[in-house]
PDB file of C-alpha atoms in Angstrom:
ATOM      1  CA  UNK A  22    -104.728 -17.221 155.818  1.00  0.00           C
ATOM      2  CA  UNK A  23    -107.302 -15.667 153.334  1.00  0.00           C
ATOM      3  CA  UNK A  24    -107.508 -11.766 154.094  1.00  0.00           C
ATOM      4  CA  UNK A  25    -111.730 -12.969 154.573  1.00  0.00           C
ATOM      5  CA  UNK A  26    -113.195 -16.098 154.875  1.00  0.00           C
ATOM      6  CA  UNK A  27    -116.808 -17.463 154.808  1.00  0.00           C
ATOM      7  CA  UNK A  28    -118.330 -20.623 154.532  1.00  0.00           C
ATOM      8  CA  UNK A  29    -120.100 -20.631 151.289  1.00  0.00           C
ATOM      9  CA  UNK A  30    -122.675 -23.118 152.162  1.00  0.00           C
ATOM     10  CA  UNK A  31    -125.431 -23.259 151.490  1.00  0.00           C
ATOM     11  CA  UNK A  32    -126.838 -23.286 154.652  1.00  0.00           C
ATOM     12  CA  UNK A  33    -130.565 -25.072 154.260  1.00  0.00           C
ATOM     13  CA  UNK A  34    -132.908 -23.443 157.031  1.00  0.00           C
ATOM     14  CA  UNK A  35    -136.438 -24.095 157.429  1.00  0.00           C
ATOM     15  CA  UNK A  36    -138.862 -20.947 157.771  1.00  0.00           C
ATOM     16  CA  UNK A  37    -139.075 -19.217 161.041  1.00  0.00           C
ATOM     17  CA  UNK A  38    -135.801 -20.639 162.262  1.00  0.00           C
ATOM     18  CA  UNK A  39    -133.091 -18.749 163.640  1.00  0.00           C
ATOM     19  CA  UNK A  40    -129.662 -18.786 161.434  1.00  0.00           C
ATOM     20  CA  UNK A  41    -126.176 -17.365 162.264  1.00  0.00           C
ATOM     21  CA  UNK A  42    -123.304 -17.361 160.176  1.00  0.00           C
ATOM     22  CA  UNK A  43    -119.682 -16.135 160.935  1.00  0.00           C
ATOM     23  CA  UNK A  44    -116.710 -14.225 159.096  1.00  0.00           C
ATOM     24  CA  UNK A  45    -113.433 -14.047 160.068  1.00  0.00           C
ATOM     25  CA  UNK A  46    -110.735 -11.664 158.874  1.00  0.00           C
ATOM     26  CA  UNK A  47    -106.925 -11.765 159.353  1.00  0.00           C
ATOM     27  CA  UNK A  48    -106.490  -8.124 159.159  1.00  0.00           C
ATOM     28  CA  UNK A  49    -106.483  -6.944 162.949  1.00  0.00           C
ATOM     29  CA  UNK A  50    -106.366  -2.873 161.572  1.00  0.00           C
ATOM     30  CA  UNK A  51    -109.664  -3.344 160.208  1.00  0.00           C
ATOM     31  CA  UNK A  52    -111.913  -0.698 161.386  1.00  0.00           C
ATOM     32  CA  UNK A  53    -115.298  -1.005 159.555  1.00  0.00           C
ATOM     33  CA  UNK A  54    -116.999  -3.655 158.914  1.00  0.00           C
ATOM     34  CA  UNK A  55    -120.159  -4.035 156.804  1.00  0.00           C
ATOM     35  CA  UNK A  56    -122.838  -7.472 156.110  1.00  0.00           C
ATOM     36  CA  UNK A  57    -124.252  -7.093 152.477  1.00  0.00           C
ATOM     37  CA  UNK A  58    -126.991  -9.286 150.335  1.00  0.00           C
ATOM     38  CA  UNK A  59    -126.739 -10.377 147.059  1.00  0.00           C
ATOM     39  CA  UNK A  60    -129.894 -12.019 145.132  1.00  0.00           C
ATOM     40  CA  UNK A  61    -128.891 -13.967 142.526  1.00  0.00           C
ATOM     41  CA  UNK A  62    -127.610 -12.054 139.191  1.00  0.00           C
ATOM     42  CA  UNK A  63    -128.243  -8.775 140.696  1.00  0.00           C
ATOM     43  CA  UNK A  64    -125.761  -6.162 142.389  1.00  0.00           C
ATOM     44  CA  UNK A  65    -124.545  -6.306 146.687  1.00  0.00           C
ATOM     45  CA  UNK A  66    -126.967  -4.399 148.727  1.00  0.00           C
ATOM     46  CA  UNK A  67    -125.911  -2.746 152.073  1.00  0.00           C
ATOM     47  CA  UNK A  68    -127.684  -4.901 155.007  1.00  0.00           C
ATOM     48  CA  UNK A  69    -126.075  -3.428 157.970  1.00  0.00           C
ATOM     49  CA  UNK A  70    -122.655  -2.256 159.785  1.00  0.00           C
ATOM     50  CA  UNK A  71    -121.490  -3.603 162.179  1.00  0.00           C
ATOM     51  CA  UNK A  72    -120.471  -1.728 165.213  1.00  0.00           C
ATOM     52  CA  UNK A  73    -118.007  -2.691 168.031  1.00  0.00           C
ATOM     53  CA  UNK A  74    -121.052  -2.267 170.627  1.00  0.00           C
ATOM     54  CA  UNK A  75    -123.129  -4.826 168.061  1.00  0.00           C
ATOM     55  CA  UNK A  76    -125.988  -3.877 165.951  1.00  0.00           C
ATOM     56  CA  UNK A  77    -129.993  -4.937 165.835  1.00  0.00           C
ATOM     57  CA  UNK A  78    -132.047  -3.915 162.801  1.00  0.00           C
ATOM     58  CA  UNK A  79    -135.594  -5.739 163.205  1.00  0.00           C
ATOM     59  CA  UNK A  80    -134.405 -10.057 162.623  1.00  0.00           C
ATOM     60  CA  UNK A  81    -130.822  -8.791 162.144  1.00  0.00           C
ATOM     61  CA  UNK A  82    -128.280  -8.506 164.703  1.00  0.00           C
ATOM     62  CA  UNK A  83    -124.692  -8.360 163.593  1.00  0.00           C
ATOM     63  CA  UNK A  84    -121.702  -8.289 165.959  1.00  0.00           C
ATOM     64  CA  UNK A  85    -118.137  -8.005 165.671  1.00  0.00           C
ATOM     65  CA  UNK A  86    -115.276  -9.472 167.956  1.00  0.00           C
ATOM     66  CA  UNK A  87    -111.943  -8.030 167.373  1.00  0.00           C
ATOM     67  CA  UNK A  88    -110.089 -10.734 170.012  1.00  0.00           C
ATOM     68  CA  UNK A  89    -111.291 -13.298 167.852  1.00  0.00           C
ATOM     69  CA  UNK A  90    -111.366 -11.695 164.561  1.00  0.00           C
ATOM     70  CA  UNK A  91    -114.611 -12.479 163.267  1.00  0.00           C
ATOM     71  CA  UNK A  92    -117.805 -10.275 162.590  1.00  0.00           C
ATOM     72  CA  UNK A  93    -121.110 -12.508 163.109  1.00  0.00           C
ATOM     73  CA  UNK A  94    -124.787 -12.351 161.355  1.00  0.00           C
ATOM     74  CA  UNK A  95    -128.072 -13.763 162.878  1.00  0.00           C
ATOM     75  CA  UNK A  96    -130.818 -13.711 161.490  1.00  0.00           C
ATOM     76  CA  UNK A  97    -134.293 -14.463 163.430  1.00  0.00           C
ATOM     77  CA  UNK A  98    -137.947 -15.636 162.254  1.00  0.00           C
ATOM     78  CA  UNK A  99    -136.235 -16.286 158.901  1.00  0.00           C
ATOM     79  CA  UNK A 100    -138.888 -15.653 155.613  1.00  0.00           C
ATOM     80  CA  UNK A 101    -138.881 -17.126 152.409  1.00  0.00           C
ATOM     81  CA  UNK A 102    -138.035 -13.307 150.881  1.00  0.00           C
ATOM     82  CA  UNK A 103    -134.027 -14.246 153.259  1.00  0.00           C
ATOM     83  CA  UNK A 104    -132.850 -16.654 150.510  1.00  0.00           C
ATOM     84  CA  UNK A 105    -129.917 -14.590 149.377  1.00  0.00           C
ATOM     85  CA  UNK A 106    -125.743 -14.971 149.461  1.00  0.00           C
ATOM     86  CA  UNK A 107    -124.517 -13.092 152.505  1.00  0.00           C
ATOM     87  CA  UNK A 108    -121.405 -10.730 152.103  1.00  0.00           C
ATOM     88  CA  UNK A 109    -118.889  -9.522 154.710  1.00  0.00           C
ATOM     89  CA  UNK A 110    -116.846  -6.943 153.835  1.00  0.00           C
ATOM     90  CA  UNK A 111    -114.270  -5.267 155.543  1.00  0.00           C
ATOM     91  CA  UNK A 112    -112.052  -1.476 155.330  1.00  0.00           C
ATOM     92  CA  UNK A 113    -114.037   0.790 154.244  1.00  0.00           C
ATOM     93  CA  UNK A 114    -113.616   4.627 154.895  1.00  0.00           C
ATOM     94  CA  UNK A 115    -111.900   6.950 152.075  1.00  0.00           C
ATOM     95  CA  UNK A 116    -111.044   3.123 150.873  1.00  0.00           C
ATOM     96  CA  UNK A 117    -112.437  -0.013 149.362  1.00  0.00           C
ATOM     97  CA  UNK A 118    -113.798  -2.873 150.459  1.00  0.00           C
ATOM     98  CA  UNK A 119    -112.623  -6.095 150.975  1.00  0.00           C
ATOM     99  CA  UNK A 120    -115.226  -8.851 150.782  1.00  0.00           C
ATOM    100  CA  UNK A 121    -115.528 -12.787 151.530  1.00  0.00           C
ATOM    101  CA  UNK A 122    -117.223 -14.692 148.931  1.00  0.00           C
ATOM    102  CA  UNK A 123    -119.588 -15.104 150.382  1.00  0.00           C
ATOM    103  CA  UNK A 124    -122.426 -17.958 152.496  1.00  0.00           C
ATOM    104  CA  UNK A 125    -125.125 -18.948 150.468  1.00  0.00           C
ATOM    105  CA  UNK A 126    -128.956 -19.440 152.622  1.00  0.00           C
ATOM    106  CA  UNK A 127    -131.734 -21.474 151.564  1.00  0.00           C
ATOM    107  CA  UNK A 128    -135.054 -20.583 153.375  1.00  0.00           C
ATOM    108  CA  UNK A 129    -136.986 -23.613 152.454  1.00  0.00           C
ATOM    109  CA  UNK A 130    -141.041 -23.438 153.314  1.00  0.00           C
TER     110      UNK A 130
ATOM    111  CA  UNK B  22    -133.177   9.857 143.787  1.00  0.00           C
ATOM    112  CA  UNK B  23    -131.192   7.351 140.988  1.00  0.00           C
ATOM    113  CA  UNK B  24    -128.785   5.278 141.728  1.00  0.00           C
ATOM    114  CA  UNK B  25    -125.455   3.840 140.652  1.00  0.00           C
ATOM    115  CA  UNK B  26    -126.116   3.812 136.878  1.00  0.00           C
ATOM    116  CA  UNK B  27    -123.761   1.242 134.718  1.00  0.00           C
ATOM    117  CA  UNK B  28    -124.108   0.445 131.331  1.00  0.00           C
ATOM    118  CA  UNK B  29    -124.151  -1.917 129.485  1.00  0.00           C
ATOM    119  CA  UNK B  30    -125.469  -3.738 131.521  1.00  0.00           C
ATOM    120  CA  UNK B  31    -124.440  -7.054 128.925  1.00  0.00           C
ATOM    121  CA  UNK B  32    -121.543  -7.003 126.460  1.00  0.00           C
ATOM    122  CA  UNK B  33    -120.112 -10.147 124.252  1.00  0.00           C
ATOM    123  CA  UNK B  34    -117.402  -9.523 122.642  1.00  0.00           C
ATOM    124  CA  UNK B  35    -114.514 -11.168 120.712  1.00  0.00           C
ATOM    125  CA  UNK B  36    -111.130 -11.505 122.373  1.00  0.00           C
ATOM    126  CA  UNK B  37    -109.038  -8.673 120.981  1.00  0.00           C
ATOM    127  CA  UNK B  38    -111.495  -6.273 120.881  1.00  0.00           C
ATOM    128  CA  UNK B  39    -111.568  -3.196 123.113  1.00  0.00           C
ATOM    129  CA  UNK B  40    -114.341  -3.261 125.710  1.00  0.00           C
ATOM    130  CA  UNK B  41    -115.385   0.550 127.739  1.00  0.00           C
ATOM    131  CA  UNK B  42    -117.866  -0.061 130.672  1.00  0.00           C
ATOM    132  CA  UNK B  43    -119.310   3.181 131.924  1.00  0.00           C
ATOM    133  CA  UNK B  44    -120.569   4.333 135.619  1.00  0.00           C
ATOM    134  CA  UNK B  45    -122.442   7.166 136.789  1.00  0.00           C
ATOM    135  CA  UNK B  46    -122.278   7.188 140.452  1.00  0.00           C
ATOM    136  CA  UNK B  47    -124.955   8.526 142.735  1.00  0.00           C
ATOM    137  CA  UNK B  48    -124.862  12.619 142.891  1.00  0.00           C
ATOM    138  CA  UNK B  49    -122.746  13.910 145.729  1.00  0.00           C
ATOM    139  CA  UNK B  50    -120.858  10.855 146.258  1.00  0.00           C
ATOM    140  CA  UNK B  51    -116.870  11.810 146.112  1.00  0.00           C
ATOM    141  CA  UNK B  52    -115.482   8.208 146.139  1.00  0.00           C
ATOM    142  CA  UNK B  53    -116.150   5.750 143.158  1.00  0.00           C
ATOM    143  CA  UNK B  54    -115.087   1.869 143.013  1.00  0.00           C
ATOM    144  CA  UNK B  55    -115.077  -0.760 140.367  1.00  0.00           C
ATOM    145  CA  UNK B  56    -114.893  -4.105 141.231  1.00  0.00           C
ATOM    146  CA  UNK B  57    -115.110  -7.742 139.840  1.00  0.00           C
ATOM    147  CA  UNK B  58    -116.855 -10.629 140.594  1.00  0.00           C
ATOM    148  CA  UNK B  59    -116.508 -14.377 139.437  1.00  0.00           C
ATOM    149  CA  UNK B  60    -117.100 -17.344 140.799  1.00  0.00           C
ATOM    150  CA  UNK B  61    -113.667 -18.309 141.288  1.00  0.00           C
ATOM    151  CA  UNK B  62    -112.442 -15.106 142.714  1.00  0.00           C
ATOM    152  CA  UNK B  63    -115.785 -13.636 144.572  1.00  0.00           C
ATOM    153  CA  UNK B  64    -115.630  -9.824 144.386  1.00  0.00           C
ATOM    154  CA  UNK B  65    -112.432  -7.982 143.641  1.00  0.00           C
ATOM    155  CA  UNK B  66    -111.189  -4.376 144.107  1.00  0.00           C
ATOM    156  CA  UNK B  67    -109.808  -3.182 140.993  1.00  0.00           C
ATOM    157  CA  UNK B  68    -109.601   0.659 141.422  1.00  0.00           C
ATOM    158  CA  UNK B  69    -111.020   3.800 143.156  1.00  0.00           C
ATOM    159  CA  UNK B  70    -111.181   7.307 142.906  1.00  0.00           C
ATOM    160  CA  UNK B  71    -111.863  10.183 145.886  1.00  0.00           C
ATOM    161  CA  UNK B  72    -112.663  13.409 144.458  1.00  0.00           C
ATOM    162  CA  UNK B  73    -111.924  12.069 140.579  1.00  0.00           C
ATOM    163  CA  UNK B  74    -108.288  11.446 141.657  1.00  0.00           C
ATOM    164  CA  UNK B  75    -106.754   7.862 141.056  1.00  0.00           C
ATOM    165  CA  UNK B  76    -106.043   6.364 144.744  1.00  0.00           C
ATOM    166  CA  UNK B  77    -105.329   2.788 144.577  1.00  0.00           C
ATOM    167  CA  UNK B  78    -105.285   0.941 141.660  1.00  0.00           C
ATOM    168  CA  UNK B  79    -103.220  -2.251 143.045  1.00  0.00           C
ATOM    169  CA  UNK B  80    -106.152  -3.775 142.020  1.00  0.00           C
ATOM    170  CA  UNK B  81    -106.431  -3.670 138.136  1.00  0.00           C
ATOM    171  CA  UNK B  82    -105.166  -7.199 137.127  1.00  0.00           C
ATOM    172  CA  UNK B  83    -102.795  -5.986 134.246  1.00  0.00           C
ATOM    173  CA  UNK B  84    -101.576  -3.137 131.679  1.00  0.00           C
ATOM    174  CA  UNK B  85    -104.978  -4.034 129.506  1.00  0.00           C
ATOM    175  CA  UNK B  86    -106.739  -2.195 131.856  1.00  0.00           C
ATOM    176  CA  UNK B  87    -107.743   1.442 132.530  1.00  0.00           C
ATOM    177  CA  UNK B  88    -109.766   3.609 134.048  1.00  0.00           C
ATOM    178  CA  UNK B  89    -110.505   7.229 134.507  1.00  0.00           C
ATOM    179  CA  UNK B  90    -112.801   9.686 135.828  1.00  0.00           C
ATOM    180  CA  UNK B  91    -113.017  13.190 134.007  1.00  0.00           C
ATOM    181  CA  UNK B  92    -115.949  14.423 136.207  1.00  0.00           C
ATOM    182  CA  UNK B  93    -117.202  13.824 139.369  1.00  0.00           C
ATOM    183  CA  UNK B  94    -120.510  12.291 137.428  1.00  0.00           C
ATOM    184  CA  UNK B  95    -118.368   9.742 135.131  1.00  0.00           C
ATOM    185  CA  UNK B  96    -116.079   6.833 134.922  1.00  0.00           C
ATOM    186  CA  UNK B  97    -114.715   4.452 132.723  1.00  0.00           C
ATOM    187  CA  UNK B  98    -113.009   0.856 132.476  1.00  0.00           C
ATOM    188  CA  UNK B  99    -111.742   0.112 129.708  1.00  0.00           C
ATOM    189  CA  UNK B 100    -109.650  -3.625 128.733  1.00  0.00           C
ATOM    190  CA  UNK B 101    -107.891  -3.489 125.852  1.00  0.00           C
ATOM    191  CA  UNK B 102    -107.473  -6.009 124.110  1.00  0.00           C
ATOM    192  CA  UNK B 103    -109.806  -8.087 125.843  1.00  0.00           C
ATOM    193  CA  UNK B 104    -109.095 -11.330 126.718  1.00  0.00           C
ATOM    194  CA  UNK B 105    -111.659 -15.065 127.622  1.00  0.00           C
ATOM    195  CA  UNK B 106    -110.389 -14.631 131.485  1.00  0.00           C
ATOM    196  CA  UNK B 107    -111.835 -11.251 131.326  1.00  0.00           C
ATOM    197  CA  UNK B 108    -115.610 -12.404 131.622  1.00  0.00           C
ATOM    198  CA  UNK B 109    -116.869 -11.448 134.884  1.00  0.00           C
ATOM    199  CA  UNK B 110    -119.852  -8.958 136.252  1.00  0.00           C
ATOM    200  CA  UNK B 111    -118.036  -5.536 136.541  1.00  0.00           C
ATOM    201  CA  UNK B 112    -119.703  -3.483 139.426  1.00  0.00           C
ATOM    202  CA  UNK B 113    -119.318  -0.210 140.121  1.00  0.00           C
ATOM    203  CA  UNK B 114    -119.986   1.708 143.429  1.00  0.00           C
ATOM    204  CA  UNK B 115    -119.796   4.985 145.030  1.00  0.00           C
ATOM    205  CA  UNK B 116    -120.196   6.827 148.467  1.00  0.00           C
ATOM    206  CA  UNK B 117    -119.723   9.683 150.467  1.00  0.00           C
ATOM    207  CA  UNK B 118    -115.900  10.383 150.991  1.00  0.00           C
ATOM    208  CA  UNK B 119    -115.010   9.029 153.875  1.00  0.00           C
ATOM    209  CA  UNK B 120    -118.142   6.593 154.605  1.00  0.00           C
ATOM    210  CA  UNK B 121    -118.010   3.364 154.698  1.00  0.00           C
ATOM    211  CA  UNK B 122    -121.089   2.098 153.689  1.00  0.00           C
ATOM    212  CA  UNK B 123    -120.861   1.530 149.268  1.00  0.00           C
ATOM    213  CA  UNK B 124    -123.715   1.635 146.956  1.00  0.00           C
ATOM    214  CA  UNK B 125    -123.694  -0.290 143.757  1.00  0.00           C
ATOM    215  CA  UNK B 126    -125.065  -0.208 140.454  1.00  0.00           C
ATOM    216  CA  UNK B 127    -126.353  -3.372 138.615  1.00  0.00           C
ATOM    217  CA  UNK B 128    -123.124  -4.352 137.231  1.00  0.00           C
ATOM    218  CA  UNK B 129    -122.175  -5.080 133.351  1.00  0.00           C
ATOM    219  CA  UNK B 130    -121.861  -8.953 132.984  1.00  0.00           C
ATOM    220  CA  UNK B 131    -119.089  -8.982 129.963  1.00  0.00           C
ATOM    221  CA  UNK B 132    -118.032 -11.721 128.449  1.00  0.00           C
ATOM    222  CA  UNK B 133    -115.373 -12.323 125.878  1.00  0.00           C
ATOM    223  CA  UNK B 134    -115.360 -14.968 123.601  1.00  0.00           C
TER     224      UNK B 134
END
């Protein structure tokens, strides 16, 4: 079993629909856990942690099951500007990460 | 306040040739990371450093490459000789010791004819 796996899509959404994608780890020491965004040619950008008691930030809400393994991303209201790759990443701390490749969304209008 | 600062940001070289990407990582950050991305492969750990020290370098794919950090303000990652397989984005990315949460500069796409 890959260390962290994804579906890489691409997930085709219209605008204003809800989207949630999932990413499950084999690791069960894993103790942070991050979602990041990549546009297209340009570098990962931090979206949110995740935290054992869940996380909101505005459309976001990102959760994490450790019986299950797997670390979750919703996304509500979806905009155009949400068109991105989707990272999980895992570790963390005084150490690196460890990311999936990856899930590919398509807002379409 | 800057951020992660790589350059170049686009090198082409000829395989054989020596290639040195550089990284300035945000001020105050103790812990710096280089990593690779390709298609294939997604985004790799090569190497990182807390406080300029070497920590885990499991990562760097084979004896052609190097990296070091003289200063808490610079690294390097060098690949010598460089070889076609080599061509990937190179990303580095840096953060308080001990947080989780990495910040990364644009990356230098390389690529090695």
């Amino acid at each position: 079993r890959k260390e962290v796996e994804q579906d890489p899509g691409p997930f085709n959404v219209p605008e204003g629909a809800t989207v949630a994608f999932n990413c499950t780890y084999s690791n069960s020491a894993s103790q942070s856990f991050f979602w990041y965004r990549q546009d297209c040619r340009k570098e990962p950008k931090l979206l949110m942690s995740v935290y054992s008691s869940g996380n909101e930030d505005g459309r976001f809400t990102a959760q994490l099951n450790r019986a299950s393994q797997y670390i979750s991303l919703l996304i509500r209201d979806s905009k155009l500007s949400d068109s991105a790759t989707y990272l999980c990443a895992l570790g963390g701390g005084a150490d690196g990460l460890t990311f999936g490749k990856g899930t590919h969304l398509i807002i379409q209008p | 306040d800057a951020g992660v600062i790589q350059s170049p940001r686009h090198e082409v070289t000829e395989m054989g040739q020596e290639v040195t990407l550089r990284c300035k990582p945000i001020s105050g950050h103790n812990s710096l990371f280089w990593y690779r991305q390709t298609m294939m492969r997604g985004l790799e750990l090569l190497i990182y450093f807390n406080n300029n020290v070497p920590i885990d370098d499991s990562g760097m794919p084979e004896d052609r490459f190097s990296a070091k950090m003289p200063n808490a303000s610079f690294s390097t990652l060098k690949i010598q000789p460089s070889e076609p397989r080599d061509s990937a984005v190179y990303f580095c990315a840096s953060s308080p010791f001990g947080a989780g949460e990495q910040y990364f500069g644009p990356g230098t796409r390389l690529t090695v004819t």
